[in-house]
Amino acid sequence: MAPRRGGAYNDLPMDALRVHITAYGCQMNRLDAALVAEVMQAAGALIVADAAEADVLLYLTCAVRGHAEDRVFSNLGALAARKRRRPDLVVGLLGCMAQEHGAGALARAPVVDLVCAPGRLADLPDLVARARAGERPVALDPRREESDAGGAASDAALDRIEVGRAPGGEWPGQAYVVAMRGCDNFCAYCVVPYVRGPERSRRPDVILEEARRLVDGGVREITLLGQAVNRYQAAPPQSGASPWRGRAESGGRTWDLADLLAAVAAVPDLARLRFVTSHPGAMTPRLALAFRDVPHVMPHLHMPAQAGSDAVLRRMNRGYTAAEYAARVAMVREAAPEVAVVSDFIVGFPGETAADFEATLDLVRRMRFAAGFVFKYSPRPGTAAAREFPDDVPADQKRRRHQALSEAIAAIAAEENRRFVGRRVRVLVEGASPRPNLHAAGRRLRPGWGQLRGRTPCHRLVVLDGPPELIGREVEAEVVEAGALTLFGRIPEE
Ligand code: 5AD
Ligand code: SF4
């Protein structure tokens, strides 16, 4: 994209400043990277892909696990030599670690020149200018207890940037759109409610305007984002009723996620709609039916169980038992049997016994997840778990459980994937395969064809040979082989 000069956010002399953005962590940071690009370009800067060419290095960081934080601090430390050679290099710490560490980050990582919390991205051109003038500015969000409905002013500034920005998704035809900011769940291990502030739902008309613009700009797939996105609750837009028939049945005055999905699904030319992440406690029958009834809502549900032991779930403050989790999955599968359910797990939570861990393995075997992400517990400062429970599961035990659970999930995912062999699936082609010779056996490459990658509706990765014109389009493919992470497809001859 060509840089725009002197945009709406700032008229600072950023011309020709070259900015490099690195995003760690979750999809929210992926989207924030697009917002950072937008504000900096509007101020006249250029976004560059090569960090070595940059005048400004911005890091969108994650505070969810200690080990990810340590990596960021060590990467920052490694910049010291470069900064000595080029003292005018500006290094910015953004994202959740910025809010968590605040000014403390300047002491811990002396190369850092500016600290900018997630809600303050609109101020970034100003912060960069101040850093270039020799200041070390720190822009934080209000602490949760001091915030006015979660920082309404900065949310409005973020909305303005977000509505007009480039997609910033996983591939050019995909975009993330914020449905909710913050979190009020206070799972005992989790730092997010402290660094991303109170839960607030964005207005449906703002979300719809953004979705329409993105689709007009060529986006085919939208993923609505929120820490517990299925808790979405907002006043309906002035113009009207939810397009989904389910609304009339509930008789409510607010929109929930099912209403929002129906409204976004009605944006002309949108092919696929997804949402992450869902909290099991907020999974309603209406939302289960949305999988069945709302066109374009893909059969893919990321709903973390975190553990399979009721005692652990209670200490985690998750608000459900393993049986209740299983019942929610059953409800979804009854409405839409093809939904692929994906979960996160934490192993080695304080007090987790061998029997507790066995209960998690048991849940995995019963739920037959399509995929799962396993994390070793790490105590986060300020959280209830860090305060109340000693981190008493030894590191090697955590490692063994991490491995055993990952293997159990992969084995089941591979079995589930094998059920697709011989079936036809609709693949939305995302781009060229990054490893073009992944599946060499039995290939019949035609002239001009290459190896492509795409996704099924249930979000399984498919690698297939085809012409580059298919990128951004849906194609029907026959699955010929399946691994734990990938399906191999073939475009049928006829
Ligand atoms: N330690 C380990 N994993 C964590 N997660 C969140 N907080 C922690 C923590 N303190 C995991 C959860 C969550 C995912 C994004 O990260 O599984 O779903
Ligand atoms: Fe953290 Fe729980 Fe909120 Fe997810 S739902 S962000 S795990 S507090």
Short mmCIF file of C-alpha atoms and ligand atoms in Angstrom, two decimals:
data_model
loop_
_atom_site.label_atom_id
_atom_site.label_comp_id
_atom_site.label_asym_id
_atom_site.label_seq_id
_atom_site.Cartn_x
_atom_site.Cartn_y
_atom_site.Cartn_z
CA MET A 1 0.00 0.00 0.00
CA ALA A 2 1.29 3.48 -0.86
CA PRO A 3 1.92 5.65 2.17
CA ARG A 4 -0.60 8.41 2.68
CA ARG A 5 0.69 11.77 3.74
CA GLY A 6 -0.51 13.88 6.61
CA GLY A 7 -3.52 11.79 7.54
CA ALA A 8 -6.34 12.37 9.95
CA TYR A 9 -4.49 11.27 13.06
CA ASN A 10 -1.45 13.42 13.04
CA ASP A 11 0.44 15.86 10.89
CA LEU A 12 3.82 15.16 12.38
CA PRO A 13 6.78 15.18 10.03
CA MET A 14 7.17 11.43 9.75
CA ASP A 15 8.00 11.54 6.05
CA ALA A 16 10.29 8.78 5.02
CA LEU A 17 10.61 7.38 8.53
CA ARG A 18 10.86 3.63 8.02
CA VAL A 19 8.88 1.60 10.57
CA HIS A 20 9.13 -2.14 11.18
CA ILE A 21 6.43 -3.92 13.19
CA THR A 22 6.84 -7.28 14.95
CA ALA A 23 3.71 -8.92 16.41
CA TYR A 24 3.85 -11.73 18.98
CA GLY A 25 0.96 -13.55 20.60
CA CYS A 26 -2.69 -13.70 19.67
CA GLN A 27 -4.89 -12.58 16.77
CA MET A 28 -5.64 -9.33 18.58
CA ASN A 29 -1.97 -8.38 18.15
CA ARG A 30 -2.08 -9.38 14.49
CA LEU A 31 -4.93 -6.91 14.05
CA ASP A 32 -3.20 -4.26 16.17
CA ALA A 33 -0.23 -4.52 13.80
CA ALA A 34 -2.56 -3.41 10.99
CA LEU A 35 -3.76 -0.50 13.14
CA VAL A 36 -0.19 0.54 13.94
CA ALA A 37 0.62 0.45 10.22
CA GLU A 38 -2.45 2.56 9.54
CA VAL A 39 -1.66 5.34 12.06
CA MET A 40 2.02 5.48 11.18
CA GLN A 41 1.32 5.62 7.43
CA ALA A 42 -1.30 8.29 7.99
CA ALA A 43 1.41 10.30 9.72
CA GLY A 44 3.65 9.91 6.68
CA ALA A 45 5.84 6.96 7.68
CA LEU A 46 6.68 3.95 5.52
CA ILE A 47 6.16 0.40 6.77
CA VAL A 48 9.12 -1.83 5.88
CA ALA A 49 9.32 -5.62 5.96
CA ASP A 50 13.04 -5.74 6.76
CA ALA A 51 13.91 -4.78 10.34
CA ALA A 52 17.50 -4.04 9.28
CA GLU A 53 16.28 -1.10 7.17
CA ALA A 54 14.08 0.44 9.84
CA ASP A 55 14.44 3.72 11.76
CA VAL A 56 11.69 2.67 14.17
CA LEU A 57 11.18 -0.85 15.58
CA LEU A 58 7.80 -1.51 17.18
CA TYR A 59 7.06 -4.69 19.14
CA LEU A 60 3.49 -5.81 19.80
CA THR A 61 3.96 -8.08 22.77
CA CYS A 62 2.02 -10.70 24.72
CA ALA A 63 1.92 -11.01 28.51
CA VAL A 64 -0.06 -14.24 28.78
CA ARG A 65 2.91 -16.49 29.56
CA GLY A 66 6.15 -15.68 31.32
CA HIS A 67 8.31 -17.47 28.80
CA ALA A 68 7.01 -15.31 25.91
CA GLU A 69 7.86 -12.22 27.96
CA ASP A 70 11.38 -13.45 28.66
CA ARG A 71 11.88 -13.96 24.94
CA VAL A 72 10.83 -10.37 24.19
CA PHE A 73 13.17 -8.96 26.83
CA SER A 74 16.03 -11.05 25.46
CA ASN A 75 15.28 -9.94 21.87
CA LEU A 76 15.25 -6.33 23.06
CA GLY A 77 18.54 -6.88 24.88
CA ALA A 78 20.06 -8.12 21.62
CA LEU A 79 19.33 -4.72 20.03
CA ALA A 80 21.79 -2.94 22.31
CA ALA A 81 24.74 -3.15 19.88
CA ARG A 82 22.68 -1.84 16.98
CA LYS A 83 21.40 1.00 19.11
CA ARG A 84 24.96 1.98 20.05
CA ARG A 85 25.82 2.21 16.36
CA ARG A 86 22.62 4.10 15.59
CA PRO A 87 21.55 6.10 18.63
CA ASP A 88 18.62 7.63 16.68
CA LEU A 89 16.98 4.20 16.29
CA VAL A 90 13.59 4.27 18.06
CA VAL A 91 12.45 1.09 19.84
CA GLY A 92 8.84 0.89 21.01
CA LEU A 93 7.27 -1.64 23.39
CA LEU A 94 3.56 -2.04 22.56
CA GLY A 95 0.83 -4.52 23.44
CA CYS A 96 0.04 -6.28 26.69
CA MET A 97 3.58 -6.17 28.11
CA ALA A 98 3.53 -2.39 27.69
CA GLN A 99 0.47 -2.08 29.90
CA GLU A 100 1.77 -4.68 32.34
CA HIS A 101 5.27 -3.27 32.85
CA GLY A 102 4.64 0.42 32.16
CA ALA A 103 7.61 2.62 32.94
CA GLY A 104 9.29 -0.41 34.54
CA ALA A 105 10.02 -1.69 31.04
CA LEU A 106 12.35 1.28 30.44
CA ALA A 107 14.50 0.19 33.36
CA ARG A 108 14.44 -3.51 32.53
CA ALA A 109 15.14 -2.99 28.81
CA PRO A 110 17.23 0.19 28.39
CA VAL A 111 16.99 0.06 24.57
CA VAL A 112 13.27 0.81 24.82
CA ASP A 113 12.44 4.45 24.00
CA LEU A 114 8.67 4.40 24.26
CA VAL A 115 5.93 2.34 25.90
CA CYS A 116 2.44 2.32 24.39
CA ALA A 117 -0.51 0.35 25.86
CA PRO A 118 -3.09 -1.39 23.62
CA GLY A 119 -5.68 1.38 23.98
CA ARG A 120 -3.22 4.17 23.13
CA LEU A 121 -2.24 3.21 19.59
CA ALA A 122 -3.77 6.39 18.16
CA ASP A 123 -1.09 8.34 20.08
CA LEU A 124 1.76 6.41 18.51
CA PRO A 125 2.94 9.03 15.96
CA ASP A 126 3.16 11.54 18.78
CA LEU A 127 5.04 9.08 21.01
CA VAL A 128 7.52 8.31 18.23
CA ALA A 129 8.08 12.04 17.62
CA ARG A 130 8.71 12.60 21.33
CA ALA A 131 11.09 9.66 21.47
CA ARG A 132 13.00 11.12 18.50
CA ALA A 133 13.22 14.38 20.40
CA GLY A 134 14.94 12.60 23.26
CA GLU A 135 12.03 11.87 25.61
CA ARG A 136 11.10 8.37 26.78
CA PRO A 137 7.30 8.62 26.75
CA VAL A 138 5.03 6.08 28.45
CA ALA A 139 1.33 6.01 27.41
CA LEU A 140 -0.77 3.62 29.47
CA ASP A 141 -4.44 2.69 29.62
CA PRO A 142 -6.30 3.60 32.81
CA ARG A 143 -6.07 0.89 35.45
CA ARG A 144 -9.19 -1.25 35.36
CA GLU A 145 -10.68 0.28 38.50
CA GLU A 146 -10.09 3.84 37.23
CA SER A 147 -11.38 3.39 33.72
CA ASP A 148 -14.52 5.12 32.43
CA ALA A 149 -16.45 2.18 31.03
CA GLY A 150 -13.12 0.74 29.94
CA GLY A 151 -11.56 3.84 28.40
CA ALA A 152 -14.43 4.97 26.16
CA ALA A 153 -12.39 7.81 24.67
CA SER A 154 -9.49 5.62 23.58
CA ASP A 155 -11.90 2.95 22.30
CA ALA A 156 -13.51 5.58 20.05
CA ALA A 157 -10.07 6.52 18.72
CA LEU A 158 -9.28 2.84 18.06
CA ASP A 159 -12.62 2.39 16.31
CA ARG A 160 -11.84 5.27 13.97
CA ILE A 161 -8.51 3.76 12.96
CA GLU A 162 -9.84 0.24 12.74
CA VAL A 163 -12.78 0.99 10.46
CA GLY A 164 -10.54 2.37 7.72
CA ARG A 165 -7.45 0.16 7.89
CA ALA A 166 -6.04 -2.59 5.66
CA PRO A 167 -7.10 -6.18 6.44
CA GLY A 168 -3.99 -7.28 8.34
CA GLY A 169 -5.11 -10.88 8.51
CA GLU A 170 -3.48 -14.26 7.98
CA TRP A 171 -3.55 -13.80 4.20
CA PRO A 172 -4.70 -10.88 2.02
CA GLY A 173 -8.29 -12.15 1.74
CA GLN A 174 -8.79 -12.56 5.50
CA ALA A 175 -9.37 -9.91 8.15
CA TYR A 176 -9.82 -9.82 11.91
CA VAL A 177 -12.52 -7.52 13.24
CA VAL A 178 -12.82 -6.69 16.93
CA ALA A 179 -16.22 -7.58 18.39
CA MET A 180 -15.22 -7.18 22.05
CA ARG A 181 -12.35 -5.65 23.95
CA GLY A 182 -11.16 -6.62 27.43
CA CYS A 183 -12.26 -9.47 29.66
CA ASP A 184 -14.22 -9.79 32.90
CA ASN A 185 -13.84 -13.53 33.46
CA PHE A 186 -10.85 -13.41 35.79
CA CYS A 187 -9.70 -16.95 35.23
CA ALA A 188 -7.27 -17.36 38.10
CA TYR A 189 -4.16 -17.81 35.93
CA CYS A 190 -4.85 -15.05 33.42
CA VAL A 191 -3.34 -11.59 33.14
CA VAL A 192 -5.65 -10.43 30.32
CA PRO A 193 -8.38 -8.83 32.48
CA TYR A 194 -5.67 -6.64 34.04
CA VAL A 195 -3.89 -5.59 30.85
CA ARG A 196 -6.79 -5.38 28.38
CA GLY A 197 -9.27 -3.86 30.82
CA PRO A 198 -12.98 -4.44 31.41
CA GLU A 199 -15.10 -6.28 28.89
CA ARG A 200 -16.93 -4.04 26.40
CA SER A 201 -18.75 -4.93 23.17
CA ARG A 202 -18.33 -2.77 20.10
CA ARG A 203 -21.44 -1.28 18.54
CA PRO A 204 -22.86 -3.46 15.77
CA ASP A 205 -23.11 -0.57 13.29
CA VAL A 206 -19.37 0.15 13.67
CA ILE A 207 -18.55 -3.54 13.18
CA LEU A 208 -20.82 -3.72 10.13
CA GLU A 209 -19.33 -0.63 8.55
CA GLU A 210 -15.86 -2.06 9.01
CA ALA A 211 -16.92 -5.45 7.62
CA ARG A 212 -18.51 -3.84 4.56
CA ARG A 213 -15.39 -1.80 3.83
CA LEU A 214 -13.14 -4.81 4.19
CA VAL A 215 -15.28 -6.94 1.89
CA ASP A 216 -15.50 -4.08 -0.64
CA GLY A 217 -11.70 -4.06 -0.53
CA GLY A 218 -11.52 -7.75 -1.47
CA VAL A 219 -11.69 -9.56 1.88
CA ARG A 220 -13.47 -12.96 1.62
CA GLU A 221 -13.22 -14.16 5.20
CA ILE A 222 -13.79 -12.29 8.45
CA THR A 223 -12.96 -13.51 11.95
CA LEU A 224 -14.67 -11.68 14.79
CA LEU A 225 -12.40 -11.30 17.81
CA GLY A 226 -12.94 -11.19 21.54
CA GLN A 227 -11.37 -12.83 24.61
CA ALA A 228 -14.76 -14.41 25.34
CA VAL A 229 -16.46 -13.33 22.13
CA ASN A 230 -19.63 -15.32 22.77
CA ARG A 231 -20.41 -13.00 25.68
CA TYR A 232 -21.10 -10.25 23.12
CA GLN A 233 -24.00 -8.01 24.19
CA ALA A 234 -24.80 -4.68 22.55
CA ALA A 235 -27.70 -2.40 21.78
CA PRO A 236 -29.05 -3.10 18.28
CA PRO A 237 -28.23 -0.57 15.55
CA GLN A 238 -30.81 2.20 15.00
CA SER A 239 -31.81 0.72 11.72
CA GLY A 240 -33.06 -2.40 12.99
CA ALA A 241 -33.91 -5.89 13.68
CA SER A 242 -31.48 -8.75 13.50
CA PRO A 243 -31.66 -10.47 10.14
CA TRP A 244 -31.75 -13.79 11.93
CA ARG A 245 -35.09 -15.39 12.59
CA GLY A 246 -33.88 -16.53 16.00
CA ARG A 247 -34.08 -12.98 17.31
CA ALA A 248 -37.85 -12.87 17.38
CA GLU A 249 -37.88 -15.97 19.54
CA SER A 250 -35.67 -14.50 22.21
CA GLY A 251 -37.63 -11.25 22.40
CA GLY A 252 -34.55 -9.49 23.78
CA ARG A 253 -33.60 -5.88 23.20
CA THR A 254 -29.86 -6.44 23.01
CA TRP A 255 -27.93 -8.23 20.31
CA ASP A 256 -25.90 -11.28 21.20
CA LEU A 257 -23.21 -12.93 19.09
CA ALA A 258 -25.78 -14.89 17.07
CA ASP A 259 -27.43 -11.63 15.98
CA LEU A 260 -24.09 -10.07 15.16
CA LEU A 261 -23.04 -13.12 13.12
CA ALA A 262 -26.28 -12.99 11.15
CA ALA A 263 -25.82 -9.28 10.40
CA VAL A 264 -22.17 -9.66 9.32
CA ALA A 265 -22.99 -12.80 7.30
CA ALA A 266 -25.45 -10.68 5.29
CA VAL A 267 -22.65 -8.43 3.98
CA PRO A 268 -22.72 -9.09 0.22
CA ASP A 269 -19.77 -11.08 -1.18
CA LEU A 270 -18.44 -12.24 2.19
CA ALA A 271 -17.64 -15.94 1.79
CA ARG A 272 -16.75 -17.08 5.30
CA LEU A 273 -17.30 -15.89 8.85
CA ARG A 274 -15.60 -17.16 12.02
CA PHE A 275 -15.29 -16.04 15.64
CA VAL A 276 -12.72 -16.60 18.40
CA THR A 277 -12.45 -17.29 21.31
CA SER A 278 -15.57 -18.74 22.93
CA HIS A 279 -16.01 -19.29 26.66
CA PRO A 280 -17.79 -22.57 27.49
CA GLY A 281 -19.85 -20.81 30.16
CA ALA A 282 -21.38 -18.47 27.56
CA MET A 283 -22.22 -21.07 24.93
CA THR A 284 -25.97 -20.75 24.34
CA PRO A 285 -28.46 -22.81 22.30
CA ARG A 286 -28.98 -19.75 20.07
CA LEU A 287 -25.30 -19.65 19.21
CA ALA A 288 -25.26 -23.40 18.56
CA LEU A 289 -28.14 -22.90 16.12
CA ALA A 290 -26.25 -20.07 14.41
CA PHE A 291 -23.81 -22.72 13.15
CA ARG A 292 -26.72 -24.46 11.51
CA ASP A 293 -28.84 -21.52 10.39
CA VAL A 294 -26.68 -18.52 9.65
CA PRO A 295 -25.17 -18.69 6.17
CA HIS A 296 -21.38 -18.34 6.01
CA VAL A 297 -20.78 -19.11 9.71
CA MET A 298 -18.09 -21.76 9.46
CA PRO A 299 -18.26 -25.02 11.44
CA HIS A 300 -15.29 -24.21 13.62
CA LEU A 301 -15.44 -23.50 17.35
CA HIS A 302 -12.42 -22.52 19.42
CA MET A 303 -13.70 -23.13 22.94
CA PRO A 304 -10.92 -23.74 25.46
CA ALA A 305 -11.60 -26.38 28.12
CA GLN A 306 -8.25 -25.63 29.88
CA ALA A 307 -8.54 -28.81 32.04
CA GLY A 308 -10.66 -31.91 32.53
CA SER A 309 -10.58 -32.10 36.33
CA ASP A 310 -13.39 -30.38 38.20
CA ALA A 311 -11.12 -29.55 41.13
CA VAL A 312 -8.63 -27.83 38.79
CA LEU A 313 -11.40 -26.06 36.87
CA ARG A 314 -12.74 -24.73 40.18
CA ARG A 315 -9.33 -23.42 41.25
CA MET A 316 -8.96 -21.88 37.78
CA ASN A 317 -12.27 -20.06 38.33
CA ARG A 318 -13.55 -21.26 34.98
CA GLY A 319 -17.15 -21.53 36.14
CA TYR A 320 -17.98 -24.97 34.67
CA THR A 321 -17.33 -28.65 35.29
CA ALA A 322 -15.94 -31.12 32.76
CA ALA A 323 -19.45 -32.57 32.39
CA GLU A 324 -20.86 -29.11 31.67
CA TYR A 325 -18.15 -28.52 29.09
CA ALA A 326 -18.99 -31.84 27.42
CA ALA A 327 -22.69 -30.92 27.45
CA ARG A 328 -21.97 -27.64 25.64
CA VAL A 329 -19.98 -29.47 22.98
CA ALA A 330 -22.80 -31.99 22.62
CA MET A 331 -25.32 -29.17 22.22
CA VAL A 332 -23.26 -27.61 19.42
CA ARG A 333 -22.74 -30.94 17.69
CA GLU A 334 -26.43 -31.74 17.91
CA ALA A 335 -27.23 -28.50 16.07
CA ALA A 336 -24.35 -28.83 13.60
CA PRO A 337 -22.56 -32.21 13.68
CA GLU A 338 -19.70 -31.12 11.44
CA VAL A 339 -18.41 -28.40 13.82
CA ALA A 340 -14.69 -28.86 14.51
CA VAL A 341 -14.05 -28.09 18.17
CA VAL A 342 -10.62 -26.79 19.16
CA SER A 343 -9.40 -26.32 22.72
CA ASP A 344 -6.60 -24.79 24.77
CA PHE A 345 -5.19 -26.58 27.82
CA ILE A 346 -2.97 -25.59 30.68
CA VAL A 347 -0.91 -28.39 32.23
CA GLY A 348 0.76 -28.13 35.62
CA PHE A 349 -1.72 -25.70 37.14
CA PRO A 350 -1.04 -25.51 40.92
CA GLY A 351 -2.10 -28.66 42.71
CA GLU A 352 -2.68 -30.66 39.51
CA THR A 353 -2.31 -34.33 40.49
CA ALA A 354 -1.71 -37.34 38.27
CA ALA A 355 -5.43 -38.11 38.58
CA ASP A 356 -6.36 -34.53 37.60
CA PHE A 357 -4.16 -34.81 34.53
CA GLU A 358 -5.71 -38.18 33.68
CA ALA A 359 -9.12 -36.44 33.75
CA THR A 360 -7.85 -33.97 31.14
CA LEU A 361 -6.65 -36.83 28.93
CA ASP A 362 -10.03 -38.45 29.39
CA LEU A 363 -11.84 -35.28 28.29
CA VAL A 364 -9.62 -35.11 25.21
CA ARG A 365 -10.45 -38.70 24.29
CA ARG A 366 -14.17 -38.09 24.73
CA MET A 367 -14.36 -34.73 22.93
CA ARG A 368 -12.23 -35.71 19.93
CA PHE A 369 -10.92 -32.21 19.33
CA ALA A 370 -9.90 -31.26 15.81
CA ALA A 371 -6.87 -29.50 17.29
CA GLY A 372 -5.58 -28.31 20.63
CA PHE A 373 -3.03 -25.96 22.08
CA VAL A 374 -1.23 -27.04 25.25
CA PHE A 375 0.56 -24.61 27.56
CA LYS A 376 2.63 -25.15 30.67
CA TYR A 377 1.27 -23.11 33.55
CA SER A 378 3.29 -20.02 34.31
CA PRO A 379 2.38 -17.78 37.26
CA ARG A 380 1.56 -14.22 36.14
CA PRO A 381 2.09 -11.30 38.50
CA GLY A 382 -1.11 -9.85 39.90
CA THR A 383 -3.30 -12.86 39.14
CA ALA A 384 -5.27 -14.79 41.77
CA ALA A 385 -3.44 -18.04 41.07
CA ALA A 386 -0.02 -16.41 41.49
CA ARG A 387 -1.18 -14.92 44.79
CA GLU A 388 -3.00 -17.88 46.25
CA PHE A 389 -1.34 -21.06 44.99
CA PRO A 390 2.31 -22.11 44.99
CA ASP A 391 3.55 -23.11 41.52
CA ASP A 392 4.05 -26.63 42.85
CA VAL A 393 4.09 -28.89 39.80
CA PRO A 394 7.78 -29.52 39.02
CA ALA A 395 9.08 -28.34 35.64
CA ASP A 396 9.88 -31.84 34.38
CA GLN A 397 6.40 -33.00 35.34
CA LYS A 398 4.92 -30.09 33.37
CA ARG A 399 7.10 -31.03 30.43
CA ARG A 400 6.00 -34.68 30.52
CA ARG A 401 2.33 -33.74 30.77
CA HIS A 402 2.72 -31.20 27.98
CA GLN A 403 4.16 -33.88 25.76
CA ALA A 404 1.65 -36.59 26.67
CA LEU A 405 -1.33 -34.29 26.15
CA SER A 406 0.03 -32.87 22.88
CA GLU A 407 0.56 -36.41 21.58
CA ALA A 408 -2.93 -37.52 22.61
CA ILE A 409 -4.46 -34.49 20.85
CA ALA A 410 -2.37 -35.01 17.70
CA ALA A 411 -3.28 -38.71 17.50
CA ILE A 412 -6.98 -37.93 17.68
CA ALA A 413 -6.67 -35.01 15.26
CA ALA A 414 -4.94 -37.32 12.79
CA GLU A 415 -7.73 -39.90 13.15
CA GLU A 416 -10.35 -37.22 12.63
CA ASN A 417 -8.46 -35.92 9.59
CA ARG A 418 -8.31 -39.40 8.07
CA ARG A 419 -12.10 -39.46 8.00
CA PHE A 420 -11.85 -36.83 5.26
CA VAL A 421 -9.85 -39.03 2.89
CA GLY A 422 -11.96 -39.74 -0.18
CA ARG A 423 -14.36 -36.90 0.59
CA ARG A 424 -14.81 -33.66 -1.29
CA VAL A 425 -14.31 -30.42 0.61
CA ARG A 426 -14.65 -26.76 -0.29
CA VAL A 427 -11.26 -25.12 0.04
CA LEU A 428 -10.83 -21.36 0.22
CA VAL A 429 -7.38 -20.94 -1.33
CA GLU A 430 -5.19 -18.59 0.69
CA GLY A 431 -1.93 -18.54 -1.24
CA ALA A 432 1.12 -20.48 -2.33
CA SER A 433 2.22 -23.26 0.00
CA PRO A 434 5.25 -22.13 2.01
CA ARG A 435 6.83 -25.57 1.55
CA PRO A 436 6.12 -26.24 -2.11
CA ASN A 437 7.35 -29.82 -2.14
CA LEU A 438 5.58 -30.98 0.96
CA HIS A 439 3.80 -33.79 -0.80
CA ALA A 440 5.77 -34.85 -3.83
CA ALA A 441 4.48 -38.40 -4.30
CA GLY A 442 1.92 -38.93 -7.04
CA ARG A 443 1.70 -35.28 -8.06
CA ARG A 444 0.67 -34.31 -11.54
CA LEU A 445 1.73 -30.71 -11.81
CA ARG A 446 0.44 -29.02 -14.93
CA PRO A 447 2.28 -26.15 -16.60
CA GLY A 448 1.74 -22.95 -14.65
CA TRP A 449 0.47 -24.78 -11.57
CA GLY A 450 2.04 -24.67 -8.16
CA GLN A 451 1.38 -26.01 -4.71
CA LEU A 452 -1.30 -23.96 -2.95
CA ARG A 453 -2.64 -23.85 0.60
CA GLY A 454 -6.15 -23.22 1.77
CA ARG A 455 -8.69 -24.09 4.45
CA THR A 456 -11.81 -26.21 4.67
CA PRO A 457 -14.91 -24.64 6.26
CA CYS A 458 -13.89 -26.37 9.53
CA HIS A 459 -10.50 -24.59 9.26
CA ARG A 460 -8.42 -27.63 8.40
CA LEU A 461 -5.35 -26.81 6.36
CA VAL A 462 -5.39 -28.26 2.83
CA VAL A 463 -2.39 -28.41 0.50
CA LEU A 464 -3.23 -28.92 -3.16
CA ASP A 465 -1.83 -28.30 -6.64
CA GLY A 466 -3.52 -25.71 -8.80
CA PRO A 467 -3.16 -22.53 -10.82
CA PRO A 468 -2.37 -19.31 -8.95
CA GLU A 469 -5.65 -17.77 -10.19
CA LEU A 470 -7.40 -19.83 -7.53
CA ILE A 471 -5.94 -17.70 -4.73
CA GLY A 472 -8.80 -15.95 -2.93
CA ARG A 473 -11.39 -18.30 -4.44
CA GLU A 474 -13.25 -21.35 -3.19
CA VAL A 475 -12.55 -24.58 -5.00
CA GLU A 476 -13.86 -28.11 -4.55
CA ALA A 477 -11.10 -30.59 -3.80
CA GLU A 478 -10.94 -34.30 -3.12
CA VAL A 479 -8.91 -35.26 -0.06
CA VAL A 480 -6.34 -37.91 -0.98
CA GLU A 481 -4.27 -38.10 2.19
CA ALA A 482 -4.28 -36.76 5.74
CA GLY A 483 -1.74 -36.06 8.49
CA ALA A 484 -2.26 -34.67 11.99
CA LEU A 485 -2.08 -31.05 10.82
CA THR A 486 -2.68 -31.13 7.07
CA LEU A 487 -5.03 -32.61 4.48
CA PHE A 488 -3.67 -33.20 0.98
CA GLY A 489 -6.19 -32.45 -1.73
CA ARG A 490 -6.58 -32.81 -5.48
CA ILE A 491 -8.78 -30.83 -7.82
CA PRO A 492 -10.97 -33.47 -9.48
CA GLU A 493 -10.26 -34.14 -13.17
CA GLU A 494 -13.67 -33.45 -14.62
N1 5AD B 1 0.03 -19.97 32.04
C1 5AD B 1 -0.09 -20.83 30.99
N2 5AD B 1 -1.01 -20.69 30.03
C2 5AD B 1 -1.85 -19.65 30.10
N3 5AD B 1 -2.85 -19.26 29.29
C3 5AD B 1 -3.38 -18.13 29.79
N4 5AD B 1 -2.73 -17.77 30.92
C4 5AD B 1 -1.77 -18.71 31.14
C5 5AD B 1 -0.80 -18.90 32.14
N5 5AD B 1 -0.66 -18.06 33.16
C6 5AD B 1 -3.26 -20.01 28.10
C7 5AD B 1 -4.73 -20.43 28.17
C8 5AD B 1 -5.39 -19.52 27.18
C9 5AD B 1 -4.29 -19.31 26.18
C10 5AD B 1 -4.45 -18.13 25.29
O1 5AD B 1 -3.13 -19.18 26.97
O2 5AD B 1 -4.83 -21.77 27.74
O3 5AD B 1 -6.55 -20.07 26.60
FE1 SF4 B 2 -8.03 -14.92 30.34
FE2 SF4 B 2 -10.21 -16.35 31.08
FE3 SF4 B 2 -10.49 -13.89 29.95
FE4 SF4 B 2 -9.63 -15.96 28.45
S1 SF4 B 2 -11.64 -15.80 29.45
S2 SF4 B 2 -8.76 -13.86 28.50
S3 SF4 B 2 -8.41 -17.14 29.92
S4 SF4 B 2 -9.54 -14.36 31.93
#
